[in-house]
Backbone as JSON Lines, residues from 0, in Angstrom:
{"i":0,"aa":"M","n":[0.82,-1.19,0.0],"ca":[0.0,0.0,0.0],"c":[0.86,1.25,0.0]}
{"i":1,"aa":"N","n":[2.12,1.14,0.39],"ca":[2.99,2.3,0.42],"c":[3.43,2.72,-0.97]}
{"i":2,"aa":"Q","n":[3.33,1.83,-1.96],"ca":[3.76,2.15,-3.31],"c":[2.73,3.0,-4.04]}
{"i":3,"aa":"I","n":[1.5,3.0,-3.59],"ca":[0.45,3.79,-4.24],"c":[0.63,5.25,-3.85]}
{"i":4,"aa":"P","n":[0.69,6.17,-4.82],"ca":[0.83,7.59,-4.47],"c":[-0.34,8.09,-3.63]}
{"i":5,"aa":"E","n":[-0.09,9.11,-2.85],"ca":[-1.1,9.67,-1.95],"c":[-2.29,10.24,-2.73]}
{"i":6,"aa":"V","n":[-2.04,10.8,-3.89],"ca":[-3.11,11.38,-4.69],"c":[-4.08,10.29,-5.13]}
{"i":7,"aa":"I","n":[-3.57,9.14,-5.49],"ca":[-4.42,8.04,-5.93],"c":[-5.19,7.46,-4.75]}
{"i":8,"aa":"R","n":[-4.56,7.39,-3.59],"ca":[-5.23,6.78,-2.42],"c":[-6.38,7.62,-1.89]}
{"i":9,"aa":"T","n":[-6.45,8.9,-2.24],"ca":[-7.53,9.73,-1.71],"c":[-8.88,9.35,-2.32]}
{"i":10,"aa":"I","n":[-8.86,8.82,-3.53],"ca":[-10.1,8.38,-4.19],"c":[-10.08,6.85,-4.21]}
{"i":11,"aa":"P","n":[-11.07,6.21,-3.61],"ca":[-11.09,4.75,-3.6],"c":[-11.22,4.16,-5.01]}
{"i":12,"aa":"L","n":[-10.75,2.95,-5.16],"ca":[-10.79,2.28,-6.46],"c":[-12.22,2.05,-6.93]}
{"i":13,"aa":"E","n":[-13.14,1.86,-6.0],"ca":[-14.54,1.63,-6.37],"c":[-15.13,2.82,-7.11]}
{"i":14,"aa":"Y","n":[-14.69,4.02,-6.76],"ca":[-15.21,5.2,-7.45],"c":[-14.8,5.2,-8.92]}
{"i":15,"aa":"Y","n":[-13.56,4.82,-9.18],"ca":[-13.12,4.7,-10.56],"c":[-13.92,3.63,-11.29]}
{"i":16,"aa":"L","n":[-14.21,2.54,-10.61],"ca":[-15.0,1.47,-11.21],"c":[-16.41,1.94,-11.54]}
{"i":17,"aa":"F","n":[-17.05,2.62,-10.6],"ca":[-18.41,3.13,-10.84],"c":[-18.42,4.17,-11.96]}
{"i":18,"aa":"F","n":[-17.44,5.06,-11.95],"ca":[-17.37,6.11,-12.96],"c":[-17.18,5.52,-14.36]}
{"i":19,"aa":"S","n":[-16.25,4.6,-14.48],"ca":[-16.01,4.01,-15.8],"c":[-17.17,3.14,-16.24]}
{"i":20,"aa":"T","n":[-17.84,2.47,-15.31],"ca":[-19.03,1.69,-15.65],"c":[-20.16,2.6,-16.14]}
{"i":21,"aa":"A","n":[-20.33,3.73,-15.48],"ca":[-21.37,4.68,-15.91],"c":[-21.06,5.25,-17.3]}
{"i":22,"aa":"L","n":[-19.8,5.61,-17.54],"ca":[-19.43,6.12,-18.86],"c":[-19.63,5.06,-19.94]}
{"i":23,"aa":"F","n":[-19.26,3.82,-19.64],"ca":[-19.42,2.75,-20.61],"c":[-20.9,2.5,-20.88]}
{"i":24,"aa":"A","n":[-21.72,2.52,-19.85],"ca":[-23.16,2.31,-20.03],"c":[-23.78,3.44,-20.86]}
{"i":25,"aa":"I","n":[-23.37,4.68,-20.62],"ca":[-23.87,5.8,-21.42],"c":[-23.48,5.62,-22.88]}
{"i":26,"aa":"G","n":[-22.26,5.15,-23.11],"ca":[-21.81,4.91,-24.47],"c":[-22.6,3.81,-25.16]}
{"i":27,"aa":"V","n":[-22.87,2.72,-24.45],"ca":[-23.65,1.62,-25.03],"c":[-25.06,2.07,-25.35]}
{"i":28,"aa":"I","n":[-25.67,2.8,-24.43],"ca":[-27.03,3.3,-24.68],"c":[-27.04,4.25,-25.87]}
{"i":29,"aa":"G","n":[-26.02,5.08,-25.98],"ca":[-25.94,5.99,-27.12],"c":[-25.79,5.27,-28.44]}
{"i":30,"aa":"V","n":[-24.97,4.21,-28.47],"ca":[-24.79,3.45,-29.7],"c":[-26.09,2.74,-30.09]}
{"i":31,"aa":"L","n":[-26.79,2.22,-29.12],"ca":[-28.0,1.44,-29.42],"c":[-29.21,2.31,-29.77]}
{"i":32,"aa":"T","n":[-29.24,3.54,-29.29],"ca":[-30.45,4.34,-29.48],"c":[-30.33,5.45,-30.51]}
{"i":33,"aa":"R","n":[-29.14,5.88,-30.83],"ca":[-28.97,7.01,-31.75],"c":[-28.94,6.55,-33.2]}
{"i":34,"aa":"R","n":[-29.31,7.46,-34.1],"ca":[-29.31,7.15,-35.52],"c":[-28.29,7.97,-36.29]}
{"i":35,"aa":"N","n":[-27.75,9.0,-35.67],"ca":[-26.77,9.84,-36.32],"c":[-25.4,9.19,-36.23]}
{"i":36,"aa":"A","n":[-24.7,9.07,-37.33],"ca":[-23.42,8.36,-37.36],"c":[-22.35,9.07,-36.53]}
{"i":37,"aa":"I","n":[-22.36,10.38,-36.51],"ca":[-21.36,11.12,-35.74],"c":[-21.57,10.89,-34.24]}
{"i":38,"aa":"V","n":[-22.8,10.88,-33.79],"ca":[-23.09,10.63,-32.38],"c":[-22.72,9.19,-32.01]}
{"i":39,"aa":"I","n":[-22.94,8.26,-32.92],"ca":[-22.57,6.86,-32.66],"c":[-21.06,6.75,-32.48]}
{"i":40,"aa":"F","n":[-20.29,7.42,-33.34],"ca":[-18.84,7.38,-33.19],"c":[-18.4,8.05,-31.89]}
{"i":41,"aa":"M","n":[-19.06,9.11,-31.47],"ca":[-18.73,9.75,-30.2],"c":[-19.01,8.81,-29.03]}
{"i":42,"aa":"C","n":[-20.08,8.03,-29.12],"ca":[-20.41,7.08,-28.06],"c":[-19.4,5.93,-28.02]}
{"i":43,"aa":"V","n":[-18.92,5.5,-29.17],"ca":[-17.88,4.47,-29.2],"c":[-16.61,5.01,-28.56]}
{"i":44,"aa":"E","n":[-16.26,6.25,-28.83],"ca":[-15.1,6.86,-28.2],"c":[-15.29,6.98,-26.69]}
{"i":45,"aa":"L","n":[-16.5,7.27,-26.26],"ca":[-16.8,7.34,-24.83],"c":[-16.58,5.99,-24.17]}
{"i":46,"aa":"M","n":[-16.98,4.92,-24.84],"ca":[-16.76,3.58,-24.29],"c":[-15.27,3.26,-24.22]}
{"i":47,"aa":"L","n":[-14.51,3.62,-25.23],"ca":[-13.07,3.38,-25.2],"c":[-12.41,4.18,-24.08]}
{"i":48,"aa":"N","n":[-12.85,5.4,-23.87],"ca":[-12.28,6.21,-22.79],"c":[-12.65,5.66,-21.41]}
{"i":49,"aa":"A","n":[-13.82,5.07,-21.28],"ca":[-14.2,4.45,-20.01],"c":[-13.26,3.29,-19.69]}
{"i":50,"aa":"V","n":[-12.95,2.5,-20.7],"ca":[-12.01,1.39,-20.49],"c":[-10.63,1.93,-20.15]}
{"i":51,"aa":"N","n":[-10.22,3.01,-20.81],"ca":[-8.91,3.6,-20.52],"c":[-8.82,4.13,-19.09]}
{"i":52,"aa":"I","n":[-9.88,4.75,-18.61],"ca":[-9.89,5.25,-17.23],"c":[-9.75,4.1,-16.25]}
{"i":53,"aa":"L","n":[-10.49,3.03,-16.48],"ca":[-10.41,1.89,-15.57],"c":[-9.04,1.23,-15.61]}
{"i":54,"aa":"L","n":[-8.49,1.05,-16.8],"ca":[-7.15,0.45,-16.89],"c":[-6.09,1.31,-16.23]}
{"i":55,"aa":"T","n":[-6.19,2.61,-16.39],"ca":[-5.22,3.51,-15.76],"c":[-5.35,3.48,-14.25]}
{"i":56,"aa":"A","n":[-6.56,3.46,-13.73],"ca":[-6.76,3.42,-12.28],"c":[-6.25,2.09,-11.7]}
{"i":57,"aa":"L","n":[-6.57,1.0,-12.36],"ca":[-6.07,-0.29,-11.87],"c":[-4.56,-0.37,-11.94]}
{"i":58,"aa":"S","n":[-3.99,0.21,-12.98],"ca":[-2.54,0.22,-13.11],"c":[-1.9,1.05,-12.0]}
{"i":59,"aa":"A","n":[-2.5,2.18,-11.67],"ca":[-1.95,3.01,-10.61],"c":[-2.09,2.35,-9.24]}
{"i":60,"aa":"Y","n":[-3.19,1.66,-9.01],"ca":[-3.38,1.0,-7.72],"c":[-2.45,-0.2,-7.55]}
{"i":61,"aa":"R","n":[-2.11,-0.85,-8.64],"ca":[-1.2,-1.99,-8.56],"c":[0.25,-1.6,-8.71]}
{"i":62,"aa":"A","n":[0.5,-0.32,-8.99],"ca":[1.85,0.21,-9.21],"c":[2.56,-0.56,-10.32]}
{"i":63,"aa":"D","n":[1.81,-0.8,-11.4],"ca":[2.34,-1.53,-12.55],"c":[2.01,-0.72,-13.8]}
{"i":64,"aa":"A","n":[3.0,-0.44,-14.61],"ca":[2.81,0.43,-15.76],"c":[2.39,-0.32,-17.02]}
{"i":65,"aa":"S","n":[2.23,-1.61,-16.95],"ca":[1.92,-2.37,-18.17],"c":[0.54,-2.02,-18.71]}
{"i":66,"aa":"A","n":[-0.43,-1.77,-17.85],"ca":[-1.77,-1.4,-18.32],"c":[-1.76,-0.01,-18.95]}
{"i":67,"aa":"Q","n":[-0.89,0.87,-18.47],"ca":[-0.81,2.2,-19.06],"c":[-0.23,2.15,-20.47]}
{"i":68,"aa":"V","n":[0.65,1.21,-20.74],"ca":[1.15,1.01,-22.1],"c":[0.02,0.5,-22.98]}
{"i":69,"aa":"F","n":[-0.81,-0.38,-22.46],"ca":[-1.96,-0.88,-23.2],"c":[-2.94,0.25,-23.5]}
{"i":70,"aa":"V","n":[-3.1,1.18,-22.56],"ca":[-3.97,2.34,-22.77],"c":[-3.44,3.2,-23.91]}
{"i":71,"aa":"F","n":[-2.13,3.33,-23.99],"ca":[-1.54,4.1,-25.09],"c":[-1.9,3.47,-26.44]}
{"i":72,"aa":"F","n":[-1.84,2.15,-26.54],"ca":[-2.19,1.49,-27.79],"c":[-3.68,1.61,-28.09]}
{"i":73,"aa":"I","n":[-4.52,1.56,-27.08],"ca":[-5.95,1.75,-27.28],"c":[-6.23,3.15,-27.82]}
{"i":74,"aa":"M","n":[-5.52,4.14,-27.3],"ca":[-5.71,5.51,-27.79],"c":[-5.25,5.65,-29.24]}
{"i":75,"aa":"A","n":[-4.19,4.96,-29.61],"ca":[-3.72,5.01,-31.0],"c":[-4.73,4.36,-31.94]}
{"i":76,"aa":"V","n":[-5.29,3.22,-31.53],"ca":[-6.32,2.56,-32.34],"c":[-7.57,3.41,-32.42]}
{"i":77,"aa":"A","n":[-7.93,4.08,-31.34],"ca":[-9.11,4.95,-31.35],"c":[-8.91,6.13,-32.3]}
{"i":78,"aa":"A","n":[-7.7,6.67,-32.34],"ca":[-7.43,7.78,-33.26],"c":[-7.54,7.31,-34.71]}
{"i":79,"aa":"A","n":[-7.03,6.12,-34.99],"ca":[-7.15,5.58,-36.35],"c":[-8.61,5.3,-36.69]}
{"i":80,"aa":"E","n":[-9.36,4.81,-35.72],"ca":[-10.78,4.53,-35.94],"c":[-11.55,5.81,-36.24]}
{"i":81,"aa":"V","n":[-11.2,6.89,-35.58],"ca":[-11.86,8.17,-35.83],"c":[-11.54,8.66,-37.24]}
{"i":82,"aa":"C","n":[-10.3,8.53,-37.66],"ca":[-9.93,8.97,-39.02],"c":[-10.71,8.19,-40.08]}
{"i":83,"aa":"V","n":[-10.73,6.89,-39.97],"ca":[-11.44,6.07,-40.95],"c":[-12.95,6.31,-40.86]}
{"i":84,"aa":"G","n":[-13.47,6.38,-39.66],"ca":[-14.91,6.59,-39.47],"c":[-15.38,7.93,-40.02]}
{"i":85,"aa":"L","n":[-14.62,8.97,-39.75],"ca":[-15.02,10.28,-40.28],"c":[-14.9,10.33,-41.79]}
{"i":86,"aa":"A","n":[-13.93,9.64,-42.36],"ca":[-13.84,9.59,-43.82],"c":[-15.06,8.88,-44.41]}
{"i":87,"aa":"I","n":[-15.49,7.81,-43.77],"ca":[-16.68,7.11,-44.24],"c":[-17.92,8.0,-44.1]}
{"i":88,"aa":"I","n":[-18.02,8.72,-43.0],"ca":[-19.17,9.6,-42.79],"c":[-19.19,10.72,-43.84]}
{"i":89,"aa":"V","n":[-18.03,11.29,-44.14],"ca":[-17.98,12.36,-45.14],"c":[-18.39,11.84,-46.51]}
{"i":90,"aa":"M","n":[-17.91,10.66,-46.88],"ca":[-18.28,10.1,-48.18],"c":[-19.77,9.75,-48.22]}
{"i":91,"aa":"T","n":[-20.31,9.26,-47.12],"ca":[-21.73,8.95,-47.05],"c":[-22.56,10.24,-47.16]}
{"i":92,"aa":"Y","n":[-22.11,11.28,-46.48],"ca":[-22.83,12.55,-46.54],"c":[-22.81,13.12,-47.95]}
{"i":93,"aa":"R","n":[-21.71,12.96,-48.64],"ca":[-21.63,13.46,-50.02],"c":[-22.59,12.72,-50.94]}
{"i":94,"aa":"N","n":[-22.83,11.44,-50.67],"ca":[-23.7,10.65,-51.54],"c":[-25.18,10.84,-51.23]}
{"i":95,"aa":"I","n":[-25.57,10.83,-49.96],"ca":[-26.99,10.85,-49.63],"c":[-27.42,12.08,-48.84]}
{"i":96,"aa":"R","n":[-26.49,13.01,-48.56],"ca":[-26.79,14.26,-47.87],"c":[-27.42,14.07,-46.5]}
{"i":97,"aa":"S","n":[-27.01,13.0,-45.81],"ca":[-27.5,12.75,-44.45],"c":[-26.5,11.87,-43.73]}
{"i":98,"aa":"T","n":[-26.47,11.99,-42.4],"ca":[-25.64,11.11,-41.59],"c":[-26.48,10.09,-40.83]}
{"i":99,"aa":"D","n":[-27.71,9.91,-41.24],"ca":[-28.61,8.94,-40.62],"c":[-28.2,7.54,-41.04]}
{"i":100,"aa":"V","n":[-27.93,6.67,-40.06],"ca":[-27.45,5.33,-40.38],"c":[-28.56,4.45,-40.96]}
{"i":101,"aa":"Q","n":[-29.82,4.82,-40.77],"ca":[-30.91,4.04,-41.36],"c":[-30.94,4.19,-42.87]}
{"i":102,"aa":"L","n":[-30.44,5.3,-43.37],"ca":[-30.44,5.54,-44.82],"c":[-29.3,4.82,-45.54]}
{"i":103,"aa":"L","n":[-28.4,4.2,-44.8],"ca":[-27.28,3.52,-45.43],"c":[-27.71,2.27,-46.18]}
{"i":104,"aa":"S","n":[-28.9,1.77,-45.94],"ca":[-29.37,0.6,-46.69],"c":[-29.6,0.93,-48.17]}
{"i":105,"aa":"Y","n":[-29.72,2.22,-48.48],"ca":[-29.89,2.62,-49.89],"c":[-28.58,2.47,-50.67]}
{"i":106,"aa":"L","n":[-27.47,2.34,-49.98],"ca":[-26.18,2.23,-50.64],"c":[-25.83,0.8,-51.04]}
{"i":107,"aa":"K","n":[-26.73,-0.13,-50.79],"ca":[-26.46,-1.52,-51.17],"c":[-26.55,-1.67,-52.68]}
{"i":108,"aa":"W","n":[-25.95,-2.71,-53.19],"ca":[-25.97,-2.96,-54.64],"c":[-27.34,-3.28,-55.02]}
């Protein structure tokens, strides 16, 4: 317990767990209920950030930096996902003038 910094010990680990669970649940609800593609991508990013918060908190409580390295790779994949996703959204908007994911069925062969 002496290896954990004082700043981290002031907030219990359960609070990080509840906070990241709430963020992840908000993201899942947003993905399942929204129809706008940009909002769906924002909710996916919210879910990834919830996982990053939990991994960082667990890494700090265990005084092990391996999870923080994993968080760095998750952030890199999330940035790549945003680039590809926004490119797809822009091309979709140019074709059908909407970001509604229900209208994407018109793009089938």
